[in-house]
Amino acid sequence: MKSIGILLAIALTTGFLVVSAVNLPGVPVDFDLDDHILSAIADDISERLAKEYITFMKTGVETPEFVKLTTQLAKSHSQKDIFTRNMPDLEPRDSFFVCVACRSVIRVLIRTIREEEGELHGEDSSVLMKAFAMDACRRLNLQTEEVCEGLIDSNLPSVEYIMRNSESDSQSFCSLFMEFNFCNTGSNQDYNWTLPVDNTGATLTAPKSDTPTFKDSDIRICQFSDIHHDPYYTPGSLATCAEPMCCQRHKETTEGTEGAAGYWGDYRDCDLPWHAFESALDNAVANSKCDFVYQTGDIVDHMVWATSVEKNTMVLTKVSERLNAAFGDVPVYPCIGNHEPHPLNLFSPEGVPDEISTKWLYEHLYNDWSKWLPAETKETILKGGYYTVVPRKGFRIIALNSNDCYTDNFWLYHSGTDKIPQLQWFHDTLLQAEKNGEYVHVLTHIPSGDGTCWSVWAREFNRCITRFSSTISGIFTGHSHKDELFVYYSEDEGHATAVAWNGGAVTTYSNKNPNYREYAVNPETYTVTNHWTWIYNLTAANLKPDEQPEWFLEYEFIKEFTEDMSPAGIDKLLDEFAENPALMRKYWRYRVTSADPQVNGGCDRNCLAGSLCRAAVTINSQRGRCEELREKLFVSLDNEESTTSGGSEVITPGPGDNDDNGGGASTLGLLSASSLLAIVLSVRLAL
């Protein structure tokens, strides 16, 4: 009990905790807490909570300390954000809470499941485990009863198997789950492997700069990403519910009010109605040229607590059939997203019991995809949801299952080494493509620089991109729901090697307009030479529910930014963003699909820097280029402000889309850090 007091005293006297009074004399609101201090505080609280919980499970007695501790923690976090935002995007108070909850819950499970005398070791363990999980949900105010029970029921069998059949401890588990903040303290050699990469290729001596310029005769590819169709979407229903996703219920009391869901979708936490998806396809057929179609994952909605094999397969097949009906003989090349399985996010390795295996999903997807794919893709699709195909001589597509890197995929904690085989296959397929003289497009749902992509997997993936940069002519991603791009760099020299193009999302979840992309691709090198983003404005569309939305061309890339779409050209563009804040604001506006809530809220300097950094990071533990661009952008913003006449502020006000989505060590803001320390102190005082 005294340890944290001593720790805080040391922190204060050694300068780890810097306090400065702002606004009110003597009231500290500006803190900079060292990650090690935060982690130690979280660990102390986690251990006390775990011990108290085990005592409660053994005796049924709630000690005063147990009640005070859980009550304080329940008040310390937001309820919705911890379910709707990625771990790296959480506010500091929520990150602190999730770290504490993660470590304490895993400790309880490990001690009670693995120890012979543990309360969850015996035959009735599943019943007792659910009772423990539901009790934690209620005490810590995690979510509604319905959401907690749905998530617990679907995830419990897999979690129990993983706890019983792995050696992962709470530090290792939570370090991976929250890899890019103070909670990451674990080290496990099984989670730090190196992929054997062929070294016979030519040495990369300069950024890749050989992309041809756009021609009208270029091949056209249409990308539809993150459709997230909600089969229960109900216009007029409640769009501001407590659950992670809304727009399904309470139409009888909500219709006609500001809280009612729009007909063509809603900016709030709602997914896509079927008629909006059909409208997107109809517009693409009428106004875009699609020689190929890429569907980069996430067809199933965000009703994460109520997935099922029956519901998921119904939605997957319905969307697949509608794509086929819309495009006819045009081949569609899909890849798998994290929302496709039941339970959500869980992609099992081979060799686990059928009742917790993902093979049902792979079998179903092959049946859906076989209308577009040759029979030889069946083996790898059934093995792990990935495949390769050659649509034309000299052109190969590789579709990956990037959920191997997803830190929300609990099977990652079962073993760190069973994620090697697909990456090795990826490497070997690229090597064969190089020998064949083929150019390659890579389809992968989760961008490797995403804050929820395991850095070791991302590092080895990037090594493959560097080695085969002359073979890879395009990377196409989804997941973030942002219209954005990412530049890949060689690890040693920092040369730009490739560009990943992120297609945004057809869904409106959250605060975005529906969009899809059309690419121009050179018919010889298959490099991207231009792209167009199509959207409709959700506010305007919902004012005319009886009319089709007015889809329009939001922007054409080469007209707004640069004609040089090579990795070297896009890398140069990032410097131009940093040097020209007005150009950076334009990129940000298109990145968020010009959605009214985003544009009205604006994007401050940290928001702009986060959006720029995002484009320069493809391994979240390697952020040198990001920091270089961030520093340059801040200088430009300071110069802009100082030269503005009358001292008026040029920077768009408001936090806007403030996501760096992953960024490294925790950085605590002016007010959020003080809130975090208040949480820590209140929890300690409760003891």
PDB file of C-alpha atoms in Angstrom, residues 324-441:
ATOM      1  CA  ASN A 324     -21.563 -10.223 -58.477  1.00  0.00           C
ATOM      2  CA  ALA A 325     -24.926  -8.999 -59.737  1.00  0.00           C
ATOM      3  CA  ALA A 326     -23.642  -5.434 -60.071  1.00  0.00           C
ATOM      4  CA  PHE A 327     -20.415  -6.198 -61.915  1.00  0.00           C
ATOM      5  CA  GLY A 328     -21.269  -9.375 -63.827  1.00  0.00           C
ATOM      6  CA  ASP A 329     -18.181 -10.621 -65.662  1.00  0.00           C
ATOM      7  CA  VAL A 330     -15.868  -8.155 -63.911  1.00  0.00           C
ATOM      8  CA  PRO A 331     -13.746 -10.177 -61.469  1.00  0.00           C
ATOM      9  CA  VAL A 332     -13.926  -9.250 -57.788  1.00  0.00           C
ATOM     10  CA  TYR A 333     -10.892  -9.901 -55.579  1.00  0.00           C
ATOM     11  CA  PRO A 334     -11.729  -9.831 -51.848  1.00  0.00           C
ATOM     12  CA  CYS A 335      -9.634 -10.097 -48.716  1.00  0.00           C
ATOM     13  CA  ILE A 336     -10.759 -10.846 -45.202  1.00  0.00           C
ATOM     14  CA  GLY A 337     -11.460  -8.254 -42.495  1.00  0.00           C
ATOM     15  CA  ASN A 338     -11.482  -8.541 -38.707  1.00  0.00           C
ATOM     16  CA  HIS A 339     -15.291  -8.326 -38.484  1.00  0.00           C
ATOM     17  CA  GLU A 340     -15.994 -11.415 -40.572  1.00  0.00           C
ATOM     18  CA  PRO A 341     -15.661 -14.169 -37.925  1.00  0.00           C
ATOM     19  CA  HIS A 342     -17.797 -15.195 -34.993  1.00  0.00           C
ATOM     20  CA  PRO A 343     -16.623 -14.374 -32.417  1.00  0.00           C
ATOM     21  CA  LEU A 344     -15.460 -10.987 -33.663  1.00  0.00           C
ATOM     22  CA  ASN A 345     -11.703 -10.676 -34.377  1.00  0.00           C
ATOM     23  CA  LEU A 346     -10.863 -14.293 -33.512  1.00  0.00           C
ATOM     24  CA  PHE A 347      -8.891 -16.217 -36.164  1.00  0.00           C
ATOM     25  CA  SER A 348      -7.700 -19.515 -34.762  1.00  0.00           C
ATOM     26  CA  PRO A 349      -4.583 -21.428 -35.797  1.00  0.00           C
ATOM     27  CA  GLU A 350      -4.844 -24.915 -37.240  1.00  0.00           C
ATOM     28  CA  GLY A 351      -5.259 -27.866 -34.911  1.00  0.00           C
ATOM     29  CA  VAL A 352      -7.654 -26.446 -32.328  1.00  0.00           C
ATOM     30  CA  PRO A 353     -11.023 -28.070 -31.510  1.00  0.00           C
ATOM     31  CA  ASP A 354     -13.713 -27.561 -34.161  1.00  0.00           C
ATOM     32  CA  GLU A 355     -16.026 -25.672 -31.802  1.00  0.00           C
ATOM     33  CA  ILE A 356     -13.512 -22.828 -31.487  1.00  0.00           C
ATOM     34  CA  SER A 357     -11.939 -23.093 -34.944  1.00  0.00           C
ATOM     35  CA  THR A 358     -12.291 -20.492 -37.695  1.00  0.00           C
ATOM     36  CA  LYS A 359     -12.323 -23.075 -40.476  1.00  0.00           C
ATOM     37  CA  TRP A 360     -16.104 -22.683 -40.901  1.00  0.00           C
ATOM     38  CA  LEU A 361     -15.470 -19.090 -42.001  1.00  0.00           C
ATOM     39  CA  TYR A 362     -12.743 -20.031 -44.478  1.00  0.00           C
ATOM     40  CA  GLU A 363     -14.982 -22.724 -45.976  1.00  0.00           C
ATOM     41  CA  HIS A 364     -17.839 -20.264 -46.318  1.00  0.00           C
ATOM     42  CA  LEU A 365     -15.653 -17.564 -47.853  1.00  0.00           C
ATOM     43  CA  TYR A 366     -14.230 -19.977 -50.395  1.00  0.00           C
ATOM     44  CA  ASN A 367     -17.763 -20.908 -51.437  1.00  0.00           C
ATOM     45  CA  ASP A 368     -18.639 -17.208 -51.794  1.00  0.00           C
ATOM     46  CA  TRP A 369     -15.392 -16.297 -53.541  1.00  0.00           C
ATOM     47  CA  SER A 370     -15.122 -19.306 -55.850  1.00  0.00           C
ATOM     48  CA  LYS A 371     -17.290 -17.540 -58.446  1.00  0.00           C
ATOM     49  CA  TRP A 372     -14.315 -15.188 -58.982  1.00  0.00           C
ATOM     50  CA  LEU A 373     -11.289 -17.290 -58.001  1.00  0.00           C
ATOM     51  CA  PRO A 374      -9.696 -20.375 -59.575  1.00  0.00           C
ATOM     52  CA  ALA A 375      -9.766 -23.735 -57.803  1.00  0.00           C
ATOM     53  CA  GLU A 376      -6.071 -23.591 -56.911  1.00  0.00           C
ATOM     54  CA  THR A 377      -6.818 -20.844 -54.355  1.00  0.00           C
ATOM     55  CA  LYS A 378      -8.841 -23.253 -52.234  1.00  0.00           C
ATOM     56  CA  GLU A 379      -5.916 -24.750 -50.304  1.00  0.00           C
ATOM     57  CA  THR A 380      -4.631 -21.506 -48.779  1.00  0.00           C
ATOM     58  CA  ILE A 381      -8.095 -20.008 -48.280  1.00  0.00           C
ATOM     59  CA  LEU A 382      -9.106 -23.039 -46.216  1.00  0.00           C
ATOM     60  CA  LYS A 383      -5.764 -22.957 -44.424  1.00  0.00           C
ATOM     61  CA  GLY A 384      -5.895 -19.313 -43.364  1.00  0.00           C
ATOM     62  CA  GLY A 385      -8.044 -17.054 -45.544  1.00  0.00           C
ATOM     63  CA  TYR A 386      -5.329 -15.931 -47.993  1.00  0.00           C
ATOM     64  CA  TYR A 387      -4.627 -16.638 -51.661  1.00  0.00           C
ATOM     65  CA  THR A 388      -2.861 -15.572 -54.846  1.00  0.00           C
ATOM     66  CA  VAL A 389      -4.164 -15.334 -58.402  1.00  0.00           C
ATOM     67  CA  VAL A 390      -2.864 -14.229 -61.810  1.00  0.00           C
ATOM     68  CA  PRO A 391      -5.627 -12.268 -63.620  1.00  0.00           C
ATOM     69  CA  ARG A 392      -3.397 -11.447 -66.586  1.00  0.00           C
ATOM     70  CA  LYS A 393      -0.009 -12.564 -67.786  1.00  0.00           C
ATOM     71  CA  GLY A 394       2.620 -10.587 -65.895  1.00  0.00           C
ATOM     72  CA  PHE A 395       0.189  -9.453 -63.168  1.00  0.00           C
ATOM     73  CA  ARG A 396      -0.374 -11.189 -59.836  1.00  0.00           C
ATOM     74  CA  ILE A 397      -2.654 -10.377 -56.896  1.00  0.00           C
ATOM     75  CA  ILE A 398      -1.826 -11.538 -53.362  1.00  0.00           C
ATOM     76  CA  ALA A 399      -4.656 -11.277 -50.812  1.00  0.00           C
ATOM     77  CA  LEU A 400      -3.522 -11.606 -47.198  1.00  0.00           C
ATOM     78  CA  ASN A 401      -5.311 -12.290 -43.937  1.00  0.00           C
ATOM     79  CA  SER A 402      -3.735  -9.474 -41.920  1.00  0.00           C
ATOM     80  CA  ASN A 403      -5.583 -10.536 -38.767  1.00  0.00           C
ATOM     81  CA  ASP A 404      -2.398 -12.446 -37.946  1.00  0.00           C
ATOM     82  CA  CYS A 405      -1.075  -9.072 -36.780  1.00  0.00           C
ATOM     83  CA  TYR A 406      -4.270  -7.823 -35.132  1.00  0.00           C
ATOM     84  CA  THR A 407      -3.785  -7.356 -31.397  1.00  0.00           C
ATOM     85  CA  ASP A 408      -7.543  -7.718 -30.819  1.00  0.00           C
ATOM     86  CA  ASN A 409      -7.249 -11.282 -32.166  1.00  0.00           C
ATOM     87  CA  PHE A 410      -6.887 -13.205 -28.904  1.00  0.00           C
ATOM     88  CA  TRP A 411      -5.353 -16.171 -30.735  1.00  0.00           C
ATOM     89  CA  LEU A 412      -2.231 -14.039 -31.045  1.00  0.00           C
ATOM     90  CA  TYR A 413      -1.738 -14.707 -27.320  1.00  0.00           C
ATOM     91  CA  HIS A 414      -1.911 -18.466 -27.823  1.00  0.00           C
ATOM     92  CA  SER A 415       1.368 -18.485 -29.728  1.00  0.00           C
ATOM     93  CA  GLY A 416       3.612 -15.898 -31.323  1.00  0.00           C
ATOM     94  CA  THR A 417       5.163 -18.310 -33.790  1.00  0.00           C
ATOM     95  CA  ASP A 418       2.052 -19.646 -35.521  1.00  0.00           C
ATOM     96  CA  LYS A 419       1.799 -16.287 -37.317  1.00  0.00           C
ATOM     97  CA  ILE A 420       4.964 -17.057 -39.312  1.00  0.00           C
ATOM     98  CA  PRO A 421       3.591 -19.477 -41.993  1.00  0.00           C
ATOM     99  CA  GLN A 422       1.432 -16.962 -43.884  1.00  0.00           C
ATOM    100  CA  LEU A 423       4.222 -14.362 -43.973  1.00  0.00           C
ATOM    101  CA  GLN A 424       6.639 -17.037 -45.180  1.00  0.00           C
ATOM    102  CA  TRP A 425       4.158 -17.967 -47.922  1.00  0.00           C
ATOM    103  CA  PHE A 426       3.866 -14.261 -48.789  1.00  0.00           C
ATOM    104  CA  HIS A 427       7.648 -13.992 -49.104  1.00  0.00           C
ATOM    105  CA  ASP A 428       7.913 -17.166 -51.178  1.00  0.00           C
ATOM    106  CA  THR A 429       5.074 -16.080 -53.488  1.00  0.00           C
ATOM    107  CA  LEU A 430       6.779 -12.719 -54.069  1.00  0.00           C
ATOM    108  CA  LEU A 431      10.056 -14.484 -54.798  1.00  0.00           C
ATOM    109  CA  GLN A 432       8.366 -16.662 -57.403  1.00  0.00           C
ATOM    110  CA  ALA A 433       6.624 -13.617 -58.906  1.00  0.00           C
ATOM    111  CA  GLU A 434       9.996 -11.905 -59.208  1.00  0.00           C
ATOM    112  CA  LYS A 435      11.415 -14.928 -61.019  1.00  0.00           C
ATOM    113  CA  ASN A 436       8.360 -14.973 -63.306  1.00  0.00           C
ATOM    114  CA  GLY A 437       8.728 -11.281 -64.138  1.00  0.00           C
ATOM    115  CA  GLU A 438       5.327 -10.472 -62.629  1.00  0.00           C
ATOM    116  CA  TYR A 439       4.111  -7.259 -60.997  1.00  0.00           C
ATOM    117  CA  VAL A 440       2.104  -7.683 -57.805  1.00  0.00           C
ATOM    118  CA  HIS A 441      -0.819  -5.976 -56.065  1.00  0.00           C
TER     119      HIS A 441
END
